Short mmCIF file of C-alpha atoms and ligand atoms in Angstrom, two decimals:
data_model
loop_
_atom_site.label_atom_id
_atom_site.label_comp_id
_atom_site.label_asym_id
_atom_site.label_seq_id
_atom_site.Cartn_x
_atom_site.Cartn_y
_atom_site.Cartn_z
CA MET A 1 0.00 0.00 0.00
CA SER A 2 1.28 3.44 -0.75
CA SER A 3 1.71 6.16 1.84
CA THR A 4 -0.84 8.84 2.52
CA PRO A 5 -0.13 11.98 0.52
CA ALA A 6 -0.48 15.01 2.75
CA ASP A 7 -2.59 16.80 0.19
CA THR A 8 -5.30 14.18 -0.24
CA LEU A 9 -8.48 16.08 -0.84
CA GLY A 10 -11.86 15.31 0.51
CA THR A 11 -10.90 13.09 3.44
CA SER A 12 -13.42 14.56 5.85
CA ALA A 13 -16.18 14.44 3.23
CA ALA A 14 -15.31 10.79 2.63
CA GLN A 15 -15.44 10.11 6.37
CA ALA A 16 -18.88 11.65 6.69
CA ARG A 17 -20.06 9.70 3.67
CA SER A 18 -18.59 6.51 5.14
CA ALA A 19 -20.60 6.92 8.32
CA GLU A 20 -23.76 7.29 6.24
CA LEU A 21 -22.83 4.22 4.19
CA GLU A 22 -22.29 2.16 7.33
CA LYS A 23 -25.90 2.79 8.27
CA GLN A 24 -27.13 1.73 4.86
CA ILE A 25 -24.97 -1.41 4.94
CA ALA A 26 -26.40 -2.40 8.30
CA GLU A 27 -29.94 -1.92 6.95
CA ASP A 28 -29.52 -3.59 3.60
CA PRO A 29 -26.19 -5.33 2.88
CA GLY A 30 -27.61 -6.82 -0.32
CA ARG A 31 -27.54 -3.40 -2.00
CA PHE A 32 -23.78 -3.37 -2.00
CA ARG A 33 -21.01 -5.06 -3.90
CA VAL A 34 -17.48 -4.62 -2.61
CA LEU A 35 -14.25 -4.79 -4.52
CA THR A 36 -10.87 -4.44 -2.82
CA GLY A 37 -7.43 -5.79 -3.42
CA ASP A 38 -3.73 -5.85 -2.72
CA ARG A 39 -0.54 -6.02 -4.69
CA PRO A 40 1.20 -9.35 -4.23
CA THR A 41 4.55 -7.95 -3.09
CA GLY A 42 5.02 -9.87 0.17
CA ARG A 43 3.16 -11.03 3.21
CA LEU A 44 0.41 -8.95 4.72
CA HIS A 45 1.11 -7.28 8.05
CA LEU A 46 -0.70 -5.80 11.01
CA GLY A 47 -0.92 -2.39 9.35
CA HIS A 48 -2.90 -3.96 6.51
CA TYR A 49 -4.92 -6.00 8.93
CA PHE A 50 -6.20 -3.25 11.18
CA GLY A 51 -6.26 -0.74 8.30
CA THR A 52 -8.42 -2.66 5.86
CA LEU A 53 -8.39 -6.48 5.97
CA HIS A 54 -10.37 -6.67 9.15
CA ASN A 55 -12.97 -4.39 7.62
CA ARG A 56 -13.32 -6.61 4.55
CA VAL A 57 -14.04 -9.66 6.62
CA ARG A 58 -16.58 -7.65 8.61
CA LEU A 59 -18.38 -6.60 5.41
CA GLN A 60 -18.34 -10.14 4.05
CA ASP A 61 -19.77 -11.40 7.32
CA LEU A 62 -22.49 -8.74 7.22
CA GLY A 63 -23.59 -10.28 3.94
CA VAL A 64 -22.09 -7.87 1.43
CA GLU A 65 -21.03 -9.58 -1.79
CA THR A 66 -17.25 -9.23 -1.95
CA PHE A 67 -14.61 -9.45 -4.69
CA VAL A 68 -11.00 -9.59 -3.55
CA LEU A 69 -8.39 -8.81 -6.14
CA VAL A 70 -4.82 -10.03 -6.26
CA ALA A 71 -3.49 -7.01 -8.15
CA ASP A 72 -0.60 -8.72 -9.92
CA TYR A 73 -0.25 -6.35 -12.88
CA GLN A 74 -0.14 -3.44 -10.47
CA VAL A 75 3.11 -4.77 -8.98
CA LEU A 76 4.80 -3.56 -12.15
CA THR A 77 3.98 0.09 -11.55
CA ASP A 78 7.11 0.86 -9.52
CA ARG A 79 9.51 -1.93 -10.51
CA ASP A 80 10.66 -3.56 -13.73
CA VAL A 81 9.91 -7.15 -12.82
CA ALA A 82 7.44 -8.65 -10.36
CA GLU A 83 9.80 -10.88 -8.42
CA ASN A 84 8.70 -14.09 -6.71
CA LEU A 85 5.28 -13.50 -8.16
CA THR A 86 3.91 -17.02 -7.84
CA GLU A 87 5.09 -17.27 -4.26
CA TYR A 88 3.70 -13.88 -3.27
CA VAL A 89 0.35 -14.57 -4.90
CA GLU A 90 0.05 -17.83 -2.98
CA GLU A 91 1.12 -16.18 0.26
CA LEU A 92 -1.45 -13.46 -0.25
CA VAL A 93 -4.23 -15.96 -0.82
CA LEU A 94 -3.14 -17.86 2.31
CA ASP A 95 -3.28 -14.62 4.29
CA TYR A 96 -6.79 -13.98 2.98
CA LEU A 97 -7.99 -17.43 3.92
CA ALA A 98 -6.34 -17.23 7.34
CA ILE A 99 -8.05 -13.96 8.29
CA GLY A 100 -11.45 -15.30 7.33
CA ILE A 101 -12.13 -14.35 3.72
CA ASP A 102 -14.36 -17.23 2.77
CA PRO A 103 -13.99 -18.36 -0.85
CA GLU A 104 -17.50 -19.79 -0.78
CA ARG A 105 -18.91 -16.32 -0.23
CA SER A 106 -16.21 -14.07 -1.65
CA THR A 107 -14.49 -14.15 -5.02
CA ILE A 108 -10.70 -14.13 -4.81
CA PHE A 109 -9.08 -13.62 -8.21
CA ALA A 110 -6.01 -12.25 -10.00
CA HIS A 111 -6.49 -9.52 -12.56
CA SER A 112 -4.01 -10.94 -15.05
CA ALA A 113 -6.34 -13.95 -15.29
CA VAL A 114 -9.33 -11.87 -16.37
CA PRO A 115 -8.84 -10.59 -19.95
CA ALA A 116 -12.15 -8.73 -20.23
CA LEU A 117 -11.34 -6.70 -17.12
CA ASN A 118 -8.12 -5.53 -18.72
CA GLN A 119 -9.81 -4.70 -21.98
CA LEU A 120 -11.90 -2.09 -20.19
CA LEU A 121 -8.72 -0.09 -19.76
CA LEU A 122 -8.81 1.04 -23.40
CA PRO A 123 -12.17 2.81 -23.47
CA PHE A 124 -11.57 4.06 -19.92
CA LEU A 125 -8.27 5.70 -20.88
CA SER A 126 -10.14 7.68 -23.51
CA LEU A 127 -12.28 9.22 -20.78
CA VAL A 128 -9.53 10.91 -18.76
CA SER A 129 -7.09 13.64 -19.69
CA VAL A 130 -3.33 13.51 -19.33
CA ALA A 131 -3.60 16.52 -17.00
CA GLU A 132 -5.92 14.56 -14.70
CA LEU A 133 -3.50 11.65 -14.60
CA ASN A 134 -0.65 14.05 -13.95
CA ARG A 135 -2.08 15.56 -10.83
CA ASN A 136 -3.04 12.37 -8.96
CA PRO A 137 -1.32 12.87 -5.57
CA THR A 138 -0.99 9.14 -4.83
CA VAL A 139 0.74 8.52 -8.15
CA LYS A 140 3.06 11.47 -7.51
CA ASP A 141 3.92 10.03 -4.12
CA GLU A 142 4.58 6.60 -5.56
CA ILE A 143 6.77 8.07 -8.29
CA ALA A 144 8.78 9.84 -5.56
CA HIS A 145 9.34 6.48 -3.82
CA SER A 146 9.67 4.36 -6.94
CA ARG A 147 12.71 2.15 -7.38
CA GLN A 148 12.75 2.85 -11.10
CA SER A 149 14.75 5.64 -12.68
CA ALA A 150 12.09 6.34 -15.29
CA VAL A 151 8.33 6.56 -14.81
CA SER A 152 6.59 3.90 -16.87
CA GLY A 153 3.35 4.41 -18.74
CA LEU A 154 1.81 1.81 -16.46
CA MET A 155 2.63 3.85 -13.34
CA PHE A 156 1.04 6.87 -14.92
CA THR A 157 -2.14 5.10 -15.99
CA TYR A 158 -2.64 2.56 -13.23
CA PRO A 159 -5.42 4.49 -11.47
CA VAL A 160 -7.45 3.97 -14.65
CA HIS A 161 -6.61 0.28 -14.57
CA GLN A 162 -7.80 0.36 -10.99
CA ALA A 163 -11.05 1.88 -12.24
CA ALA A 164 -11.35 -1.20 -14.47
CA ASP A 165 -10.70 -3.42 -11.42
CA ILE A 166 -13.58 -1.80 -9.62
CA LEU A 167 -16.02 -1.28 -12.46
CA PHE A 168 -15.65 -4.64 -14.18
CA CYS A 169 -17.88 -6.10 -11.48
CA LYS A 170 -19.92 -2.89 -11.07
CA ALA A 171 -18.82 -2.65 -7.46
CA ASN A 172 -20.38 0.26 -5.61
CA LEU A 173 -18.33 0.11 -2.45
CA VAL A 174 -14.55 0.14 -2.05
CA PRO A 175 -13.12 -0.15 1.47
CA VAL A 176 -9.77 1.60 1.28
CA GLY A 177 -7.27 3.71 3.14
CA GLN A 178 -7.05 7.43 2.59
CA ASP A 179 -4.20 7.07 0.14
CA GLN A 180 -6.60 5.44 -2.31
CA LEU A 181 -9.13 8.28 -2.39
CA PRO A 182 -7.64 9.92 -5.50
CA HIS A 183 -8.05 6.61 -7.36
CA LEU A 184 -11.65 6.36 -6.26
CA GLU A 185 -12.19 9.86 -7.61
CA ILE A 186 -10.84 8.78 -11.01
CA THR A 187 -13.04 5.69 -10.91
CA ARG A 188 -16.11 7.85 -10.26
CA THR A 189 -15.13 10.19 -13.07
CA VAL A 190 -14.66 7.29 -15.49
CA ALA A 191 -18.04 5.81 -14.54
CA ARG A 192 -19.84 9.15 -14.88
CA ARG A 193 -18.24 10.03 -18.21
CA PHE A 194 -18.85 6.59 -19.64
CA ASN A 195 -22.52 6.83 -18.69
CA ASP A 196 -22.80 10.37 -20.10
CA ARG A 197 -21.04 9.56 -23.31
CA TYR A 198 -22.42 6.11 -24.09
CA GLY A 199 -25.22 5.37 -21.66
CA ASN A 200 -28.00 6.84 -23.77
CA GLY A 201 -29.89 7.82 -20.64
CA THR A 202 -29.07 4.66 -18.72
CA SER A 203 -26.34 4.04 -16.23
CA VAL A 204 -23.96 1.29 -17.32
CA PHE A 205 -21.70 1.79 -14.28
CA PRO A 206 -22.37 2.80 -10.69
CA GLN A 207 -20.27 5.58 -9.17
CA PRO A 208 -18.63 3.66 -6.37
CA ASP A 209 -18.11 5.05 -2.89
CA ALA A 210 -14.98 4.78 -0.80
CA LEU A 211 -15.56 3.28 2.60
CA LEU A 212 -12.91 4.57 4.98
CA SER A 213 -12.33 2.53 8.10
CA ASP A 214 -11.94 4.50 11.30
CA ALA A 215 -8.81 2.55 12.23
CA PRO A 216 -6.02 4.97 13.09
CA LEU A 217 -2.66 4.49 11.46
CA LEU A 218 -0.21 1.97 12.95
CA LEU A 219 3.47 2.80 12.65
CA GLY A 220 6.26 0.33 11.95
CA THR A 221 8.57 -0.70 14.79
CA ASP A 222 11.06 1.99 13.71
CA GLY A 223 8.44 4.72 13.99
CA GLY A 224 8.11 5.07 10.20
CA LYS A 225 5.29 3.88 7.96
CA MET A 226 4.75 0.15 8.43
CA SER A 227 5.89 -1.41 5.19
CA LYS A 228 6.73 -4.86 3.85
CA SER A 229 9.98 -3.62 2.40
CA ARG A 230 11.30 -1.68 5.40
CA GLY A 231 11.79 -4.57 7.84
CA ASN A 232 9.61 -2.77 10.40
CA ALA A 233 6.37 -4.68 9.90
CA ILE A 234 4.89 -7.55 11.88
CA SER A 235 3.50 -9.88 9.29
CA LEU A 236 0.42 -11.92 10.08
CA SER A 237 2.40 -15.09 9.41
CA ALA A 238 5.42 -14.23 11.62
CA THR A 239 6.08 -16.67 14.46
CA ALA A 240 5.48 -15.66 18.06
CA ASP A 241 9.26 -15.45 18.56
CA GLU A 242 9.80 -13.26 15.52
CA THR A 243 7.02 -11.03 16.74
CA ALA A 244 8.62 -10.77 20.18
CA ARG A 245 11.99 -9.96 18.66
CA LEU A 246 10.62 -7.22 16.42
CA LEU A 247 8.67 -5.65 19.23
CA ARG A 248 11.60 -5.83 21.65
CA GLY A 249 13.56 -3.70 19.20
CA ALA A 250 10.71 -1.25 18.67
CA LYS A 251 11.46 2.42 19.04
CA THR A 252 10.05 4.11 22.15
CA ASP A 253 11.12 7.30 23.91
CA ALA A 254 12.90 8.46 27.06
CA HIS A 255 9.83 9.00 29.27
CA ARG A 256 9.15 6.18 31.65
CA HIS A 257 5.50 7.03 32.22
CA ILE A 258 3.40 5.59 29.38
CA THR A 259 0.69 7.79 27.91
CA TYR A 260 -1.45 7.67 24.77
CA ASP A 261 -0.57 10.79 22.83
CA PRO A 262 -0.35 10.02 19.10
CA THR A 263 0.85 13.51 18.15
CA GLY A 264 3.38 14.08 20.92
CA ARG A 265 4.61 10.48 21.34
CA PRO A 266 3.91 8.70 18.05
CA GLU A 267 6.08 5.59 18.61
CA VAL A 268 4.89 4.80 22.13
CA SER A 269 1.31 5.57 21.18
CA SER A 270 1.40 3.28 18.17
CA LEU A 271 2.45 0.38 20.43
CA VAL A 272 -0.25 1.26 22.93
CA LEU A 273 -2.77 1.39 20.11
CA LEU A 274 -1.66 -1.97 18.75
CA ALA A 275 -2.11 -3.58 22.16
CA ALA A 276 -5.54 -1.97 22.49
CA LEU A 277 -6.66 -3.09 19.02
CA CYS A 278 -5.64 -6.67 19.79
CA GLU A 279 -7.24 -6.64 23.21
CA GLY A 280 -10.38 -4.89 21.98
CA THR A 281 -9.95 -2.12 24.55
CA ASP A 282 -9.30 1.57 24.65
CA PRO A 283 -5.71 2.82 24.14
CA ALA A 284 -5.99 5.38 26.95
CA ARG A 285 -6.83 2.55 29.33
CA VAL A 286 -3.92 0.42 28.19
CA ALA A 287 -1.56 3.37 28.74
CA GLU A 288 -2.96 4.00 32.17
CA GLU A 289 -2.60 0.39 33.19
CA ILE A 290 1.05 0.34 32.17
CA GLY A 291 1.66 3.71 33.82
CA ASP A 292 5.19 3.88 35.19
CA GLY A 293 6.08 0.42 33.88
CA GLY A 294 7.99 2.08 31.04
CA GLY A 295 8.92 0.84 27.60
CA ALA A 296 9.79 -2.68 28.73
CA ALA A 297 6.37 -3.30 30.25
CA LEU A 298 4.71 -1.76 27.21
CA LYS A 299 6.60 -4.09 24.90
CA ARG A 300 5.76 -7.13 26.99
CA ARG A 301 2.11 -6.19 26.97
CA VAL A 302 1.91 -5.53 23.25
CA THR A 303 3.83 -8.71 22.39
CA GLU A 304 1.46 -10.81 24.41
CA ALA A 305 -1.59 -9.07 22.96
CA VAL A 306 -0.41 -9.47 19.36
CA ASN A 307 0.61 -13.09 19.75
CA GLU A 308 -2.63 -14.00 21.43
CA TYR A 309 -4.71 -12.19 18.82
CA LEU A 310 -2.84 -13.72 15.90
CA ALA A 311 -2.59 -17.25 17.29
CA PRO A 312 -5.80 -18.57 15.69
CA ILE A 313 -5.07 -16.75 12.42
CA ARG A 314 -1.58 -18.22 12.33
CA ALA A 315 -2.86 -21.69 13.14
CA ARG A 316 -5.38 -21.52 10.29
CA ARG A 317 -2.74 -20.21 7.94
CA ALA A 318 -0.37 -23.07 8.77
CA ALA A 319 -3.14 -25.61 8.21
CA TYR A 320 -4.04 -24.13 4.80
CA ALA A 321 -0.38 -23.91 3.83
CA GLU A 322 -0.10 -27.70 4.15
CA ASP A 323 -2.20 -28.08 1.05
CA ARG A 324 -0.89 -25.97 -1.83
CA ARG A 325 -3.62 -27.32 -4.09
CA LEU A 326 -6.15 -25.48 -1.98
CA VAL A 327 -4.76 -22.07 -2.91
CA ARG A 328 -4.69 -23.03 -6.58
CA ASP A 329 -8.28 -24.21 -6.42
CA VAL A 330 -9.44 -21.05 -4.67
CA LEU A 331 -7.85 -18.94 -7.40
CA ARG A 332 -9.12 -21.13 -10.22
CA VAL A 333 -12.70 -20.90 -9.01
CA GLY A 334 -12.37 -17.17 -8.24
CA ASN A 335 -10.85 -16.46 -11.65
CA GLU A 336 -13.67 -18.35 -13.35
CA ARG A 337 -16.31 -16.36 -11.52
CA ALA A 338 -14.54 -13.07 -12.18
CA ASN A 339 -14.24 -13.94 -15.87
CA ALA A 340 -17.96 -14.58 -16.17
CA VAL A 341 -18.73 -11.22 -14.58
CA ALA A 342 -16.10 -9.39 -16.66
CA ASP A 343 -17.33 -10.94 -19.92
CA ALA A 344 -20.86 -9.76 -19.18
CA THR A 345 -19.67 -6.23 -18.39
CA LEU A 346 -17.51 -6.03 -21.50
CA LYS A 347 -20.53 -7.09 -23.52
CA ASP A 348 -22.54 -4.21 -22.01
CA VAL A 349 -19.70 -1.81 -22.75
CA ARG A 350 -19.36 -2.88 -26.35
CA ALA A 351 -23.11 -2.65 -26.84
CA ALA A 352 -23.18 0.86 -25.36
CA MET A 353 -20.28 1.87 -27.62
CA HIS A 354 -21.98 0.36 -30.68
CA ALA A 355 -19.07 -2.01 -31.05
CA THR A 356 -20.84 -5.32 -31.49
CA TYR A 357 -20.10 -6.89 -34.81
N1 LIG B 1 -3.80 0.15 -5.26
C1 LIG B 1 -4.10 -0.78 -4.20
C2 LIG B 1 -2.90 -0.82 -3.25
O1 LIG B 1 -1.80 -0.50 -3.64
C3 LIG B 1 -4.41 -2.18 -4.68
C4 LIG B 1 -5.58 -2.21 -5.62
C5 LIG B 1 -5.56 -2.51 -6.94
C6 LIG B 1 -6.93 -1.90 -5.29
N2 LIG B 1 -6.81 -2.42 -7.47
C7 LIG B 1 -7.68 -2.05 -6.48
C8 LIG B 1 -7.58 -1.51 -4.11
C9 LIG B 1 -9.04 -1.78 -6.52
C10 LIG B 1 -8.94 -1.25 -4.16
C11 LIG B 1 -9.66 -1.38 -5.35
O2 LIG B 1 -3.06 -1.20 -2.14
#
């Protein structure tokens, strides 16, 4: 996941809208179709989990139809080659299964396996201007952190590809972090312009809403953004010992008395928050309970909380990992379902564009 650009517009509007959407979901989950996804670039970690994964499982369990995308083409936006792709795809699917994404109810698929989805990119690209692509703050941020010396055309256009990811299944709800709001805006623009230009009074595509989770940001153990590539992330599949080791080395500060003050004491507060999220309690209470125990007591508490919370997830993951055929089967079935949906949408698109011959 990319970092949050400071200039993301419309966050508070999206938060207000999300609260309204939550009410509607509770009343009538059948009105919604969710699409979300991740790039297969490594194992998922606690930042992903409390930021978005947890929310996906919640929506699935509320009865919202859910599509989960393994965004394999999108790996190539900031690097020349998608390394260890097969392994990372399988690891990602294992993570999904372990956290409770249920392949009977949710469709897990890879976008490279769905040709009709990708074909939507062509008409969609015709609906946005180069200037609009140029000013996407998330793309700018990713270009700044890219490991490539030159910006590829794929980097530049991937938000439109992401619009295809979302619109191929006519999803109307996308649970994302703030960094993804600019992409959602492009998706809405593409949907609106397609309808205006080709819909002939009907709406071929919905204008999907972002659903922001209220989970506050977790930092990595070095106090920076938690990231697969920075060695500061606790992955869901880490062992209890690895978890303890990472947390023992976590950055804290010189004050012995533990408080929850995310602005003034970001590193300590992120650990307090992590313990609270795992325990299902309030961070202020966790801080108070630790009190003068200092960094060592905080680290012991958070290690225990994380390991206890993740134990059943890790056990499920290990059981699924025994059977590699399972992952393959999940993807095969998910890809088949996604292809059927994508073929139907492409048919609608070609009909609307008078391109059926
Ligand atoms: N861009 C997302 C990320 O980096 C992954 C993604 C690809 C996605 N397509 C999507 C997320 C569609 C939501 C909807 O994390």
